[in-house]
Short mmCIF file of C-alpha atoms and ligand atoms in Angstrom, two decimals:
data_model
loop_
_atom_site.label_atom_id
_atom_site.label_comp_id
_atom_site.label_asym_id
_atom_site.label_seq_id
_atom_site.Cartn_x
_atom_site.Cartn_y
_atom_site.Cartn_z
CA MET A 57 -16.48 18.47 65.81
CA LEU A 58 -19.61 17.48 63.97
CA LYS A 59 -18.31 19.15 60.88
CA ARG A 60 -15.11 17.06 60.98
CA LYS A 61 -17.06 13.82 61.25
CA TYR A 62 -19.17 14.86 58.32
CA TYR A 63 -16.05 15.45 56.19
CA PHE A 64 -14.61 12.10 57.20
CA TYR A 65 -17.71 10.21 56.02
CA PHE A 66 -17.83 12.26 52.87
CA TYR A 67 -14.20 11.38 51.96
CA PHE A 68 -14.68 7.78 52.96
CA TYR A 69 -17.63 7.27 50.65
CA PHE A 70 -15.98 9.23 47.90
CA ILE A 71 -12.89 6.99 48.00
CA ILE A 72 -14.99 3.81 48.07
CA LEU A 73 -16.91 5.07 45.04
CA LEU A 74 -13.70 5.95 43.24
CA ILE A 75 -12.16 2.51 43.84
CA GLY A 76 -15.38 0.85 42.65
CA PHE A 77 -15.36 2.98 39.51
CA VAL A 78 -11.73 2.16 38.69
CA LEU A 79 -12.31 -1.57 39.30
CA SER A 80 -15.38 -1.63 37.09
CA ILE A 81 -13.47 0.08 34.26
CA SER A 82 -10.52 -2.30 34.44
CA SER A 83 -12.75 -5.37 34.52
CA CYS A 84 -14.48 -4.44 31.26
CA LYS A 85 -11.19 -3.46 29.69
CA ASN A 86 -9.48 -6.09 27.54
CA GLN A 87 -6.43 -7.55 29.21
CA TYR A 88 -4.28 -6.43 26.25
CA ASP A 89 -5.97 -3.19 25.45
CA ASP A 90 -2.93 -1.35 24.19
CA VAL A 91 -1.96 -1.40 20.56
CA TYR A 92 1.47 -2.96 20.09
CA GLN A 93 3.40 -0.93 17.53
CA ALA A 94 6.64 -1.55 15.67
CA GLN A 95 8.45 -0.16 12.65
CA PHE A 96 11.22 -1.36 10.38
CA TYR A 97 12.74 -0.30 7.08
CA VAL A 98 12.45 -2.53 3.99
CA PHE A 99 11.52 -2.16 0.26
CA GLY A 100 13.05 1.32 0.44
CA THR A 101 10.22 2.37 2.73
CA LEU A 102 9.15 2.40 6.37
CA VAL A 103 6.89 -0.49 7.36
CA GLY A 104 4.66 0.04 10.39
CA ILE A 105 2.78 -2.72 12.20
CA SER A 106 0.00 -2.24 14.77
CA ILE A 107 -1.37 -5.26 16.61
CA TRP A 108 -4.24 -5.33 19.07
CA GLY A 109 -5.57 -7.93 21.50
CA VAL A 110 -2.65 -10.26 22.18
CA PRO A 111 0.09 -10.28 24.86
CA GLU A 112 3.06 -8.08 24.09
CA GLU A 113 5.41 -11.05 23.81
CA LYS A 114 3.25 -12.71 21.18
CA ALA A 115 2.98 -9.45 19.23
CA SER A 116 6.72 -8.86 19.31
CA GLN A 117 7.44 -12.44 18.15
CA ALA A 118 5.01 -11.94 15.27
CA VAL A 119 6.71 -8.67 14.31
CA ASN A 120 10.08 -10.48 14.18
CA ILE A 121 8.63 -13.12 11.87
CA ILE A 122 7.03 -10.51 9.61
CA THR A 123 10.27 -8.52 9.49
CA GLN A 124 12.14 -11.61 8.29
CA ASP A 125 9.43 -12.38 5.73
CA PHE A 126 9.63 -8.84 4.34
CA GLN A 127 13.40 -9.02 4.12
CA ALA A 128 13.16 -12.33 2.23
CA MET A 129 10.60 -10.87 -0.20
CA HIS A 130 12.81 -7.84 -0.72
CA LYS A 131 15.75 -10.11 -1.55
CA ASN A 132 13.76 -12.39 -3.85
CA TRP A 133 11.91 -9.70 -5.78
CA HIS A 134 14.51 -6.96 -6.08
CA ALA A 135 14.60 -5.57 -9.62
CA TRP A 136 18.19 -4.29 -9.66
CA HIS A 137 20.14 -5.88 -6.79
CA LYS A 138 20.94 -9.54 -7.42
CA SER A 139 17.82 -11.57 -6.58
CA LEU A 140 15.66 -14.44 -7.83
CA LEU A 141 14.03 -11.85 -10.09
CA THR A 142 17.28 -10.54 -11.61
CA ASP A 143 18.30 -14.18 -12.26
CA LEU A 144 14.98 -14.75 -14.00
CA ASN A 145 15.38 -11.51 -15.97
CA GLN A 146 18.78 -12.66 -17.25
CA ALA A 147 17.29 -15.95 -18.42
CA LEU A 148 14.31 -14.18 -20.08
CA ALA A 149 16.65 -11.85 -22.00
CA SER A 150 18.65 -14.75 -23.37
CA GLY A 151 15.60 -16.81 -24.31
CA LYS A 152 16.35 -19.51 -21.75
CA VAL A 153 13.73 -21.50 -19.85
CA SER A 154 13.86 -21.06 -16.04
CA THR A 155 12.26 -22.80 -13.14
CA ALA A 156 10.81 -19.93 -11.17
CA THR A 157 8.86 -21.74 -8.46
CA GLN A 158 8.96 -18.98 -5.86
CA LEU A 159 8.04 -16.27 -8.35
CA LEU A 160 5.16 -18.14 -9.99
CA PRO A 161 2.34 -16.66 -7.87
CA LEU A 162 3.57 -13.13 -8.64
CA LEU A 163 4.00 -13.91 -12.33
CA LYS A 164 0.49 -15.30 -12.63
CA LEU A 165 -1.07 -12.32 -10.85
CA ALA A 166 1.01 -9.94 -12.96
CA LYS A 167 -0.31 -11.56 -16.16
CA LEU A 168 -3.90 -11.33 -14.91
CA TYR A 169 -3.80 -7.68 -13.78
CA SER A 170 -1.92 -6.69 -16.89
CA ARG A 171 -4.62 -8.19 -19.08
CA GLN A 172 -7.43 -6.64 -17.01
CA SER A 173 -5.83 -3.19 -17.21
CA ASP A 174 -5.35 -3.30 -21.01
CA GLY A 175 -1.60 -3.47 -20.37
CA LEU A 176 -1.42 -0.17 -18.44
CA PHE A 177 -0.13 -2.16 -15.47
CA ASN A 178 2.80 -3.75 -17.24
CA PRO A 179 5.59 -5.16 -15.04
CA ALA A 180 7.44 -6.29 -18.21
CA ILE A 181 8.72 -2.73 -18.88
CA GLY A 182 11.71 -3.02 -16.54
CA GLN A 183 14.01 -1.61 -19.22
CA LEU A 184 11.94 1.58 -19.52
CA ILE A 185 11.82 1.97 -15.74
CA ARG A 186 15.60 1.60 -15.64
CA LEU A 187 16.06 4.02 -18.56
CA TRP A 188 14.17 6.69 -16.60
CA GLY A 189 16.50 6.09 -13.65
CA PHE A 190 13.88 4.59 -11.35
CA GLN A 191 15.79 1.40 -10.63
CA ASN A 192 17.93 3.35 -8.25
CA ASP A 193 18.51 3.47 -4.50
CA ASP A 194 19.13 7.22 -4.54
CA PHE A 195 16.40 9.60 -5.68
CA SER A 196 18.14 12.81 -4.76
CA GLU A 197 19.88 13.12 -8.14
CA ASN A 198 18.34 15.49 -10.66
CA LEU A 199 18.50 13.35 -13.75
CA PRO A 200 17.66 14.68 -17.21
CA PRO A 201 14.98 12.66 -19.03
CA PRO A 202 16.28 10.04 -21.49
CA SER A 203 16.44 10.80 -25.21
CA ALA A 204 13.30 10.40 -27.33
CA GLU A 205 15.13 7.84 -29.54
CA LYS A 206 15.98 5.57 -26.64
CA ILE A 207 12.43 5.75 -25.31
CA ALA A 208 10.95 5.02 -28.77
CA GLU A 209 13.32 2.08 -29.22
CA LEU A 210 12.07 0.39 -26.03
CA VAL A 211 8.41 1.24 -26.66
CA ASN A 212 8.66 -0.33 -30.15
CA LEU A 213 10.01 -3.57 -28.69
CA ALA A 214 6.64 -3.72 -26.83
CA PRO A 215 7.53 -6.01 -23.91
CA SER A 216 4.35 -7.33 -22.33
CA MET A 217 3.21 -9.90 -19.77
CA ASN A 218 1.63 -11.80 -22.72
CA ASP A 219 5.18 -12.60 -23.85
CA ILE A 220 5.74 -14.57 -20.64
CA GLN A 221 4.89 -18.22 -21.08
CA ILE A 222 4.27 -20.38 -18.04
CA ASN A 223 4.32 -24.13 -18.41
CA GLY A 224 4.01 -25.87 -15.05
CA GLU A 225 6.98 -24.45 -13.15
CA GLN A 226 8.84 -23.44 -16.27
CA VAL A 227 8.94 -19.88 -17.45
CA TYR A 228 10.29 -18.26 -20.62
CA SER A 229 9.70 -15.18 -22.73
CA THR A 230 8.92 -15.00 -26.43
CA ASN A 231 10.24 -11.41 -26.39
CA PRO A 232 13.82 -10.79 -25.20
CA ALA A 233 12.93 -7.18 -24.35
CA VAL A 234 10.90 -8.35 -21.33
CA GLN A 235 12.51 -7.36 -18.04
CA LEU A 236 10.30 -7.79 -15.00
CA ASP A 237 9.91 -5.16 -12.29
CA PHE A 238 7.26 -5.90 -9.66
CA GLY A 239 7.54 -2.50 -7.97
CA ALA A 240 3.98 -1.55 -8.87
CA PHE A 241 2.33 -4.32 -6.86
CA ALA A 242 5.01 -5.98 -4.70
CA LYS A 243 4.09 -3.99 -1.58
CA GLY A 244 0.38 -4.70 -1.95
CA TYR A 245 1.13 -8.41 -2.39
CA ALA A 246 3.60 -8.30 0.52
CA VAL A 247 0.99 -6.91 2.92
CA ASP A 248 -1.42 -9.65 1.77
CA LEU A 249 1.15 -12.32 2.65
CA ALA A 250 2.08 -10.64 5.93
CA ILE A 251 -1.55 -10.37 7.09
CA LYS A 252 -2.09 -14.03 6.17
CA LYS A 253 0.94 -14.90 8.30
CA LEU A 254 -0.40 -12.90 11.27
CA GLN A 255 -3.73 -14.74 11.01
CA LYS A 256 -1.87 -18.05 11.04
CA LEU A 257 -0.12 -16.92 14.21
CA GLY A 258 -3.52 -16.26 15.82
CA ILE A 259 -3.50 -12.48 15.41
CA ASN A 260 -6.79 -11.17 14.04
CA ASN A 261 -6.62 -7.44 14.76
CA ALA A 262 -3.78 -5.65 13.01
CA ILE A 263 -2.61 -3.13 10.44
CA ILE A 264 0.49 -3.46 8.30
CA ASN A 265 1.45 -0.29 6.46
CA ALA A 266 4.27 -0.42 3.91
CA GLY A 267 4.75 3.25 2.98
CA GLY A 268 1.11 4.09 2.22
CA ASN A 269 0.27 0.55 1.08
CA LEU A 270 -1.67 -0.93 3.97
CA LYS A 271 -3.81 -3.86 4.89
CA ALA A 272 -5.91 -4.16 8.05
CA ILE A 273 -7.86 -6.94 9.73
CA GLY A 274 -10.31 -6.89 12.62
CA LYS A 275 -10.65 -3.92 14.95
CA LYS A 276 -8.92 -1.94 17.65
CA GLY A 277 -11.00 -3.17 20.58
CA GLN A 278 -14.60 -2.03 20.09
CA GLN A 279 -13.57 0.51 17.46
CA PRO A 280 -12.86 -0.18 13.78
CA TRP A 281 -9.40 0.84 12.57
CA PHE A 282 -9.42 4.45 11.42
CA ILE A 283 -6.72 5.33 8.91
CA GLY A 284 -5.47 8.40 7.09
CA ILE A 285 -4.64 8.79 3.39
CA ARG A 286 -1.59 10.91 2.84
CA HIS A 287 -1.94 14.28 1.14
CA PRO A 288 -0.38 14.23 -2.38
CA SER A 289 1.80 17.17 -1.33
CA GLY A 290 3.67 14.64 0.83
CA THR A 291 2.74 16.24 4.15
CA GLY A 292 -0.36 15.80 6.25
CA VAL A 293 -3.52 13.84 5.69
CA LEU A 294 -5.91 14.32 2.77
CA ALA A 295 -8.74 12.11 4.01
CA ALA A 296 -9.57 9.42 6.54
CA LEU A 297 -11.74 6.33 6.58
CA THR A 298 -12.69 3.35 8.71
CA ILE A 299 -11.72 -0.15 7.69
CA LYS A 300 -14.42 -2.78 7.18
CA GLY A 301 -13.13 -6.23 8.12
CA GLU A 302 -10.20 -7.29 5.97
CA GLU A 303 -9.17 -4.55 3.56
CA SER A 304 -6.21 -3.02 1.80
CA VAL A 305 -5.94 0.70 1.23
CA ILE A 306 -3.29 1.40 -1.38
CA THR A 307 -2.13 4.81 -2.56
CA SER A 308 0.10 5.46 -5.56
CA GLY A 309 1.50 8.93 -5.48
CA ASN A 310 4.38 10.82 -6.95
CA TYR A 311 5.41 12.48 -3.66
CA GLU A 312 7.98 9.83 -2.71
CA ARG A 313 9.72 8.60 -5.83
CA PHE A 314 10.20 11.04 -8.68
CA HIS A 315 12.87 12.94 -10.54
CA GLU A 316 12.93 16.67 -10.96
CA TYR A 317 14.75 18.31 -13.83
CA ASN A 318 14.49 21.98 -14.88
CA GLY A 319 11.47 22.38 -12.61
CA VAL A 320 9.56 19.45 -14.16
CA ARG A 321 8.58 16.52 -11.96
CA TYR A 322 8.80 13.08 -13.59
CA SER A 323 6.67 10.40 -11.95
CA HIS A 324 8.05 6.88 -11.47
CA ILE A 325 4.89 5.45 -13.04
CA ILE A 326 5.53 5.00 -16.75
CA ASP A 327 2.88 4.81 -19.47
CA PRO A 328 3.90 1.69 -21.45
CA ARG A 329 2.22 3.07 -24.61
CA THR A 330 4.41 6.17 -24.80
CA GLY A 331 7.33 5.38 -22.51
CA GLN A 332 6.63 8.71 -20.73
CA PRO A 333 5.93 9.21 -17.02
CA ALA A 334 2.21 9.38 -16.23
CA ARG A 335 0.89 12.94 -15.93
CA GLY A 336 -2.26 14.54 -14.60
CA LEU A 337 -2.95 12.67 -11.35
CA THR A 338 -0.91 13.21 -8.20
CA SER A 339 -2.44 10.45 -6.11
CA VAL A 340 -4.68 7.42 -6.65
CA THR A 341 -6.14 5.36 -3.80
CA VAL A 342 -7.84 1.99 -4.23
CA ILE A 343 -9.50 -0.03 -1.46
CA ASP A 344 -9.96 -3.76 -1.93
CA PRO A 345 -9.71 -6.91 0.20
CA ASN A 346 -6.94 -8.00 -2.20
CA GLY A 347 -3.85 -5.82 -1.65
CA ALA A 348 -2.02 -7.00 -4.79
CA LEU A 349 -5.04 -6.07 -6.93
CA ALA A 350 -5.49 -2.69 -5.20
CA ASP A 351 -1.80 -1.91 -5.76
CA ALA A 352 -1.79 -2.96 -9.43
CA ALA A 353 -5.01 -1.01 -9.95
CA SER A 354 -3.72 2.17 -8.28
CA THR A 355 -0.76 2.17 -10.68
CA ALA A 356 -2.91 1.36 -13.74
CA LEU A 357 -5.48 4.07 -12.88
CA THR A 358 -2.71 6.66 -12.48
CA ILE A 359 -1.81 5.98 -16.13
CA ALA A 360 -5.44 5.69 -17.28
CA GLY A 361 -5.99 9.25 -16.04
CA LEU A 362 -9.25 11.16 -15.78
CA GLN A 363 -10.48 9.99 -19.20
CA ASP A 364 -10.14 6.28 -18.67
CA TRP A 365 -9.93 5.40 -14.97
CA HIS A 366 -13.59 4.41 -14.68
CA ARG A 367 -13.44 1.84 -17.47
CA ILE A 368 -10.17 0.31 -16.24
CA ALA A 369 -11.41 0.20 -12.62
CA ARG A 370 -14.48 -1.72 -13.79
CA GLN A 371 -12.39 -4.12 -15.84
CA MET A 372 -10.15 -4.78 -12.84
CA GLY A 373 -13.18 -5.25 -10.60
CA VAL A 374 -12.28 -2.71 -7.90
CA LYS A 375 -15.10 -1.07 -5.93
CA TYR A 376 -13.55 1.97 -4.24
CA VAL A 377 -11.41 4.55 -6.02
CA MET A 378 -10.22 8.07 -5.18
CA LEU A 379 -8.08 10.15 -7.55
CA VAL A 380 -6.52 13.57 -7.05
CA ASP A 381 -5.51 15.72 -10.01
CA GLU A 382 -2.78 18.34 -10.23
CA ALA A 383 -5.23 21.09 -9.25
CA GLY A 384 -6.09 19.19 -6.05
CA ILE A 385 -9.59 18.22 -7.23
CA VAL A 386 -10.70 14.88 -5.80
CA TYR A 387 -12.60 12.35 -7.95
CA VAL A 388 -14.44 9.44 -6.29
CA ASN A 389 -16.98 6.81 -7.20
CA PRO A 390 -20.19 7.04 -5.10
CA ALA A 391 -19.28 4.07 -2.85
CA MET A 392 -15.94 5.70 -2.04
CA ALA A 393 -17.65 9.07 -1.47
CA GLU A 394 -19.73 7.46 1.27
CA ARG A 395 -16.68 6.16 3.11
CA VAL A 396 -14.09 8.86 2.90
CA GLN A 397 -14.01 11.79 5.35
CA PHE A 398 -12.29 15.12 4.78
CA ASP A 399 -11.22 17.78 7.23
CA PRO A 400 -14.21 20.21 7.11
CA LYS A 401 -11.81 23.16 7.44
CA ASN A 402 -9.75 22.01 4.50
CA LYS A 403 -12.24 20.24 2.26
CA PRO A 404 -11.15 19.90 -1.38
CA GLN A 405 -13.46 20.18 -4.36
CA ILE A 406 -15.00 16.72 -4.84
CA VAL A 407 -16.38 15.23 -8.05
CA VAL A 408 -18.48 12.08 -7.71
CA SER A 409 -18.52 9.74 -10.72
CA GLN A 410 -21.05 7.22 -11.96
CA PRO A 411 -21.20 4.04 -9.84
CA LEU A 412 -18.52 1.45 -10.59
CA LYS A 413 -20.79 -1.60 -10.23
P1 ADP B 60 4.46 3.19 -4.96
O1 ADP B 60 5.77 2.48 -5.01
O2 ADP B 60 4.56 4.66 -4.71
O3 ADP B 60 3.44 2.50 -4.14
P2 ADP B 60 3.35 2.16 -7.43
O4 ADP B 60 2.65 1.07 -6.74
O5 ADP B 60 2.54 2.91 -8.40
O6 ADP B 60 3.93 3.22 -6.46
O7 ADP B 60 4.62 1.53 -8.17
C1 ADP B 60 5.49 2.29 -8.94
C2 ADP B 60 6.59 1.38 -9.44
O8 ADP B 60 6.07 0.46 -10.38
C3 ADP B 60 7.71 2.10 -10.19
O9 ADP B 60 8.74 2.51 -9.33
C4 ADP B 60 8.20 1.04 -11.16
O10 ADP B 60 9.08 0.16 -10.51
C5 ADP B 60 6.94 0.26 -11.48
N1 ADP B 60 6.21 0.73 -12.68
C6 ADP B 60 6.23 1.95 -13.27
N2 ADP B 60 5.35 2.02 -14.29
C7 ADP B 60 4.76 0.80 -14.36
C8 ADP B 60 3.74 0.25 -15.19
N3 ADP B 60 3.16 0.93 -16.17
N4 ADP B 60 3.37 -1.03 -14.95
C9 ADP B 60 3.93 -1.75 -13.97
N5 ADP B 60 4.90 -1.29 -13.18
C10 ADP B 60 5.30 -0.02 -13.33
MG1 MG B 61 0.78 0.23 -7.30
#
């Protein structure tokens, strides 16, 4: 009898303790502790959005707005389907003056980053990109490379962002060979705009990831956002890092868009000096608060290669760079080395450069 009573009190106190414990946890938990997640397909890539700290309804409304914004950008900036950009390209080729109000911010940034990268980032080489078959919705085709004569012809015409003249809202080109393609920084710029829109909507903790081009703000509760950088092989994660405040992490790689012909892989990043696809690096990651800059820089550094990336990174003013070469060796500046974490069981060889300053 006594034993039974003893058990009863024991269970009673245990249950009271348990309820108290659960209540104390839920009271210190944020009301909207779950991360709201959504995905949609645009820019030929999957866009993922994670939002923390707001009611589900507010998050889902924001995702709808961002989806529409992305679709509008896709339509306005498309380099081969009819868009504001293809209209502008037609005018540039025929020497006409256009009013390109909606494209002006992109044009001005393109001119700046092109100058800072010594023309390695050169969105005026649309004709070369098309010649290599990269203005294409379908990448499954095994296309042969274009002829050396055709490549040389376009390289000699030397289209550059310096040929684009901007006068108020009016735009024209002094070189009819200029055809704009914003593919190298459109996604970085798009995530900048999308994050700005979320902030306007009162959302201050989020990640927007457009196919390896991401921007994050705030935190996930008490924890900073922790993100992975895709392995250049196309599967798995190469490294991970935590986000500090508002930052973009942009990776240019040749695992998604490339052509293969006779066993040779041709990258979709073209060296404007030679008209040939960039070789040597399989992945370049740049972190910067400015997504458009990080994206332009990741493309420019892919072309700059191991010899020249440090100089170009300094000229562009980026502070965190990671490059991977064809042998899988990872090159980082010291500030990046401090931030990036590798799987200890699968750690690559790492070479740390001089500081970028
Ligand atoms: P991803 O699309 O994988 O993020 P990038 O940001 O490097 O890769 O952009 C590659 C795209 O940029 C190409 O598909 C092409 O449209 C365009 N492009 C290729 N070479 C250059 C270049 N030298 N300068 C500017 N744009 C380029
Ligand atoms: Mg880029």
